[in-house]
Short mmCIF file of C-alpha atoms and ligand atoms in Angstrom, two decimals:
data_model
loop_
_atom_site.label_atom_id
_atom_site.label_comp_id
_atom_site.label_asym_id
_atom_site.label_seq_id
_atom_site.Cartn_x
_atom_site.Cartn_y
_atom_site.Cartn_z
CA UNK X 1 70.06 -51.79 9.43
CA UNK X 2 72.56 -50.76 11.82
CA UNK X 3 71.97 -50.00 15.01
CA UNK X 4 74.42 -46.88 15.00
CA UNK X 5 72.91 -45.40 11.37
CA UNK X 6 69.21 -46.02 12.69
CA UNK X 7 70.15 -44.09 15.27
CA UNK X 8 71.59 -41.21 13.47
CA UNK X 9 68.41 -41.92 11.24
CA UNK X 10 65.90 -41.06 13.88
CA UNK X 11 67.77 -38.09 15.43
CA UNK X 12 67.42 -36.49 11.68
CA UNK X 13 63.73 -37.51 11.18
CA UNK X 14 63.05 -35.58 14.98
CA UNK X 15 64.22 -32.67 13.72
CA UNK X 16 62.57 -32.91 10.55
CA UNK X 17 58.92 -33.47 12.58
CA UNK X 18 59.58 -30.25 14.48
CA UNK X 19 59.64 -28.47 10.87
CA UNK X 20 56.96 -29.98 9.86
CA UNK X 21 54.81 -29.52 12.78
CA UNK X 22 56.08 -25.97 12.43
CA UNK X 23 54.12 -25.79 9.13
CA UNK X 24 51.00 -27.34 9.77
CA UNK X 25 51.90 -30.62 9.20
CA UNK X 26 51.02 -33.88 11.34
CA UNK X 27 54.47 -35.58 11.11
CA UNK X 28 54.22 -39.34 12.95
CA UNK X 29 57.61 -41.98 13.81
CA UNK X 30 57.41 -44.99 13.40
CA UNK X 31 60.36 -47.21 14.30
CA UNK X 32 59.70 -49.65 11.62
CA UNK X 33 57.95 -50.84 9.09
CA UNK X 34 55.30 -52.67 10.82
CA UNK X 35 54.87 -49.78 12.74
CA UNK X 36 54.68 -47.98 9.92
CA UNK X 37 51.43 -49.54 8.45
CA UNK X 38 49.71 -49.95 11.89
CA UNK X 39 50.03 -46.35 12.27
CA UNK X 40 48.38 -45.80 9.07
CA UNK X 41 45.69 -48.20 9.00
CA UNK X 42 44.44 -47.17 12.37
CA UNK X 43 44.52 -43.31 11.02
CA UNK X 44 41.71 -44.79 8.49
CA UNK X 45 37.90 -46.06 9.92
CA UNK X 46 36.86 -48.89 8.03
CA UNK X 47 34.52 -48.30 5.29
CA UNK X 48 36.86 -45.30 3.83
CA UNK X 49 37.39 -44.40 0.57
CA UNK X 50 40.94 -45.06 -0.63
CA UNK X 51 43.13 -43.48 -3.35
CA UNK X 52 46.93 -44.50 -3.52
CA UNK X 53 49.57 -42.67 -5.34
CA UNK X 54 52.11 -44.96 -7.54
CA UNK X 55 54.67 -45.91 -4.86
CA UNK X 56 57.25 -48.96 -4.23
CA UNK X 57 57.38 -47.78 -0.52
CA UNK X 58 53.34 -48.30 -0.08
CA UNK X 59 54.07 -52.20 -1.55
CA UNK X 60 57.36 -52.47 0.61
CA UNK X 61 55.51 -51.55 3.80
CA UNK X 62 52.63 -54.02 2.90
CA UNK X 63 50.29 -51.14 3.37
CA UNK X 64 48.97 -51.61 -0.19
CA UNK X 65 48.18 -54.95 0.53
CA UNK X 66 45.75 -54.19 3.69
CA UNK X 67 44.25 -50.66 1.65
CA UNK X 68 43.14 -53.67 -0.68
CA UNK X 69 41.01 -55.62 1.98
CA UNK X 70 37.30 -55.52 2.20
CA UNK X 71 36.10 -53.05 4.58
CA UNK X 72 37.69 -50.35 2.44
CA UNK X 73 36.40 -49.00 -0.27
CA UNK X 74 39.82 -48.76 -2.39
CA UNK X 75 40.08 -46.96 -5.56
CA UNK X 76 42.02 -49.67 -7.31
CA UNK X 77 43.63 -48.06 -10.10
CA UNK X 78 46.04 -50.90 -10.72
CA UNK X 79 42.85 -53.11 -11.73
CA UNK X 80 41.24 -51.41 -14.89
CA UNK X 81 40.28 -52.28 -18.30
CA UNK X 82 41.48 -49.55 -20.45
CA UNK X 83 43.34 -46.32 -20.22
CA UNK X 84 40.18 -44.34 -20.23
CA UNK X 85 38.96 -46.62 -17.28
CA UNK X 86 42.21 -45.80 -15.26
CA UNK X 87 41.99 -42.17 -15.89
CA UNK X 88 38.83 -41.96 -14.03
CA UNK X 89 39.52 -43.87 -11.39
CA UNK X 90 42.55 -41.14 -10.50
CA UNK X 91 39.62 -38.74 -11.27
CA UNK X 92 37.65 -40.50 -8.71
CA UNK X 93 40.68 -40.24 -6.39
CA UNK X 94 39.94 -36.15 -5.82
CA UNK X 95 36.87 -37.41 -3.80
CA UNK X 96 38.07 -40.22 -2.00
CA UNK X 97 38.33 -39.81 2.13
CA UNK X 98 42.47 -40.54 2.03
CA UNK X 99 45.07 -40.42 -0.50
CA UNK X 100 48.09 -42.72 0.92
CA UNK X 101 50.95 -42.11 -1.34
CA UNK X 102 55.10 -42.02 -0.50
CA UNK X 103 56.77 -38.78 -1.64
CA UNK X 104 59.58 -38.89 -4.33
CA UNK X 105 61.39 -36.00 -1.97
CA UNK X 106 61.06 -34.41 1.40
CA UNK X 107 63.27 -31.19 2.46
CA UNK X 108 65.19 -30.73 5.71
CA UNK X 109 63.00 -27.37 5.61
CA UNK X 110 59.39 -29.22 5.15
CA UNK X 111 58.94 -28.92 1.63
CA UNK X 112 56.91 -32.11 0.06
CA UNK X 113 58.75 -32.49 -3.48
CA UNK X 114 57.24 -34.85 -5.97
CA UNK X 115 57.35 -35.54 -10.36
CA UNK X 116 54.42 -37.27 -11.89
CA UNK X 117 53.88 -38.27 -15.11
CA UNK X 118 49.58 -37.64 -15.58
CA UNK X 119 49.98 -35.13 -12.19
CA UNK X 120 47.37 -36.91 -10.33
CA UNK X 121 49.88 -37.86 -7.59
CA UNK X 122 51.18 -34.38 -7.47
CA UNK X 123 47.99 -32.90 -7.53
CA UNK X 124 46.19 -34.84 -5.14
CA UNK X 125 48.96 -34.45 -2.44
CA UNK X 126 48.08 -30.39 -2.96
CA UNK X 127 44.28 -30.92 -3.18
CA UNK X 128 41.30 -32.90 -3.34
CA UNK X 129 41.14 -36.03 -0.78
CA UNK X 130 40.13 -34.88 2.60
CA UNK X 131 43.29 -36.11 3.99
CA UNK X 132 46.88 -37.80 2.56
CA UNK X 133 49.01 -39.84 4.60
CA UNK X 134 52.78 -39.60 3.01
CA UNK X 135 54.64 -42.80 4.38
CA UNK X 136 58.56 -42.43 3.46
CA UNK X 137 61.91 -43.98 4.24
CA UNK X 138 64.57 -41.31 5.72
CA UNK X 139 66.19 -41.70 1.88
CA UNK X 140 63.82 -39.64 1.05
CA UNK X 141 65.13 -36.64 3.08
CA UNK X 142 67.15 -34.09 1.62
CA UNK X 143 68.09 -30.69 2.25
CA UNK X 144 66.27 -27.91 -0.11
CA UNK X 145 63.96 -28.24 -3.01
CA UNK X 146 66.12 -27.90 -5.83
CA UNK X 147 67.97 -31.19 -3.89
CA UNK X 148 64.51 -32.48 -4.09
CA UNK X 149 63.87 -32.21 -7.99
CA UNK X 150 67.57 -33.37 -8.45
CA UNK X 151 66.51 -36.32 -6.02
CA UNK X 152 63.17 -37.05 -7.90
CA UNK X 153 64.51 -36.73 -11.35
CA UNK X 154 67.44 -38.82 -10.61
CA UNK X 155 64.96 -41.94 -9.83
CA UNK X 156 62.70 -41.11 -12.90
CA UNK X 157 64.16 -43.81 -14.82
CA UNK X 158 63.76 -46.24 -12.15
CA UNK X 159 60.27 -44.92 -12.22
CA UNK X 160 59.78 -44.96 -15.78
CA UNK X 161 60.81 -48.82 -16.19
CA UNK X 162 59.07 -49.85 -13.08
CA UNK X 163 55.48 -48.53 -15.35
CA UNK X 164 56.79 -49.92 -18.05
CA UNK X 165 56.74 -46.43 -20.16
CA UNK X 166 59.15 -46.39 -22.94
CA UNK X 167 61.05 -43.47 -22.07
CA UNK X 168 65.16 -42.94 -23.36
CA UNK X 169 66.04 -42.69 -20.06
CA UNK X 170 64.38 -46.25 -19.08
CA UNK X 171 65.04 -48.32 -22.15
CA UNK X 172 68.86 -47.33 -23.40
CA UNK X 173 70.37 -48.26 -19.82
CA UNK X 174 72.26 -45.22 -19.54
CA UNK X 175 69.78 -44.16 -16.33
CA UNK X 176 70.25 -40.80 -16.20
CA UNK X 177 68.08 -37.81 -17.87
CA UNK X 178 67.78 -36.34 -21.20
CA UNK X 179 64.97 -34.06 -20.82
CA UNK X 180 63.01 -36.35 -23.24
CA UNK X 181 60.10 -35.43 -25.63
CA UNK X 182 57.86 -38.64 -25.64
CA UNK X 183 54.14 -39.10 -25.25
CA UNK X 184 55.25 -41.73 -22.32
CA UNK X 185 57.39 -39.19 -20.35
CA UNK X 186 57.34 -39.77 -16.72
CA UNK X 187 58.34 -36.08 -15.32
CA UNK X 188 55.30 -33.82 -16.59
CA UNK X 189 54.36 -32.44 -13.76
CA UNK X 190 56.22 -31.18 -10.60
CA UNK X 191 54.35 -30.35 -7.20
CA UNK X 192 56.05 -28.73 -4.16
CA UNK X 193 53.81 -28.37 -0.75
CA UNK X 194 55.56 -25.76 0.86
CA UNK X 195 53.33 -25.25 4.31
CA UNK X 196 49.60 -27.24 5.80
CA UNK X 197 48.67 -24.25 7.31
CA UNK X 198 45.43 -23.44 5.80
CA UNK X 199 44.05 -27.19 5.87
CA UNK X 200 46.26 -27.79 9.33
CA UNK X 201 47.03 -31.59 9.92
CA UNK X 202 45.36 -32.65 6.83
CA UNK X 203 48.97 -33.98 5.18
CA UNK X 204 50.41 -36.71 7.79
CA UNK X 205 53.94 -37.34 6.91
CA UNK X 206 54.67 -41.03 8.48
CA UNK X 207 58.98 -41.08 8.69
CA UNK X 208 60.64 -44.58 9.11
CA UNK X 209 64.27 -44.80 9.88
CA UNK X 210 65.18 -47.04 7.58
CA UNK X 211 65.33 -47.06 3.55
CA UNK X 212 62.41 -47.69 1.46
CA UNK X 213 61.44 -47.62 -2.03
CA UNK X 214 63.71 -45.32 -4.65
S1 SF4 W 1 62.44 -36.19 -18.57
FE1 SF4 W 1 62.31 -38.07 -19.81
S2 SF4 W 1 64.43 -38.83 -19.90
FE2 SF4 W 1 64.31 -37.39 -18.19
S3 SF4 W 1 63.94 -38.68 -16.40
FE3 SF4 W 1 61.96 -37.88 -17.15
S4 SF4 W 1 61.21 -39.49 -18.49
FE4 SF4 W 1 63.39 -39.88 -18.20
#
């Protein structure tokens, strides 16, 4: 990336962390990727059990790959059976030590923004794991929460085809929304975390300069 835009990059993400701090949030830098991951590994003792929200970004930063080594106890619901079988392992995920999960959106006013299909993303990020580490690119940044929904709808179709779910939007190549009505519909469920403050530093938002996943 360029020097001058990761620049401009990182003087928007410090202002950011000062919201977020504001609201009871424990907002991290990290200058790059590889940062990025060493940050969040060391945030998580070995032995730990792991839950992971769908996310390019988590694959991107190669964080998925080290949640998936042997002295953690990772809640691999990418490896599974049946549909049944999955579905309990994101039921297992409300118990597990850490959810690490990207966020679809994040607002200049230190909103968390995010559209799920099931909801156990969504849901997870609000409650359940004793703590979530959010790891996002500064494309995820935008200014208020209804640019957040427009943000995370506008991706849904990248979403949709990445899972494979037969939605209008991700099969007739038009890309943009139609407010479907399909059993595979990606954008069920929408979750906005709006403040930490009565769990304080349990959500760490990890901000990279740079753009990653959708
Ligand atoms: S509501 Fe349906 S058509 Fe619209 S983005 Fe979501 S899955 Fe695609």
């Amino acid at each position: 990336m360029d020097a001058v835009q990761k620049w401009a990059n990182t003087l928007k993400i410090r202002e950011l962390m000062k919201v977020l701090e504001r609201r009871g949030f424990n907002p991290v830098f990290a200058e790059t990727v590889d940062e990025a991951r060493k940050v969040v590994m060391d945030m998580i003792p070995e032995g730990s059990t792991i839950a992971v929200g769908g996310s390019v970004t988590l694959n991107e930063t190669g964080i998925l790959d080290e949640i998936r080594k042997p002295e953690y106890k990772f809640i691999d619901r990418y490896n599974t059976s049946s549909f049944e079988e999955m579905l309990d392992k994101y039921r297992e995920g409300y118990y597990a030590d850490f959810l690490v999960s990207s966020t679809n959106a994040i607002t200049m006013g230190g909103q968390l923004v995010n559209i799920d299909c099931t909801g156990n993303r969504t849901s997870q990020i609000v409650f359940g794991p004793k703590k979530v580490i959010i790891v996002a690119g500064v494309n995820k940044i935008v200014e208020t929460v209804e640019d957040g929904i427009k943000r995370a709808k506008s991706i849904a179709p990248m979403n949709a085809r990445r899972i494979t779910h037969k939605t209008p939007c991700a099969t007739d190549d038009c890309m943009t929304c139609c407010d479907c009505d399909v059993q595979p519909r990606v954008c069920n469920v929408t979750s906005i975390v709006d403040g930490c403050h009565y769990f304080p530093k349990r959500i760490t938002v990890v901000l990279i300069p740079e753009n990653l996943g959708y």
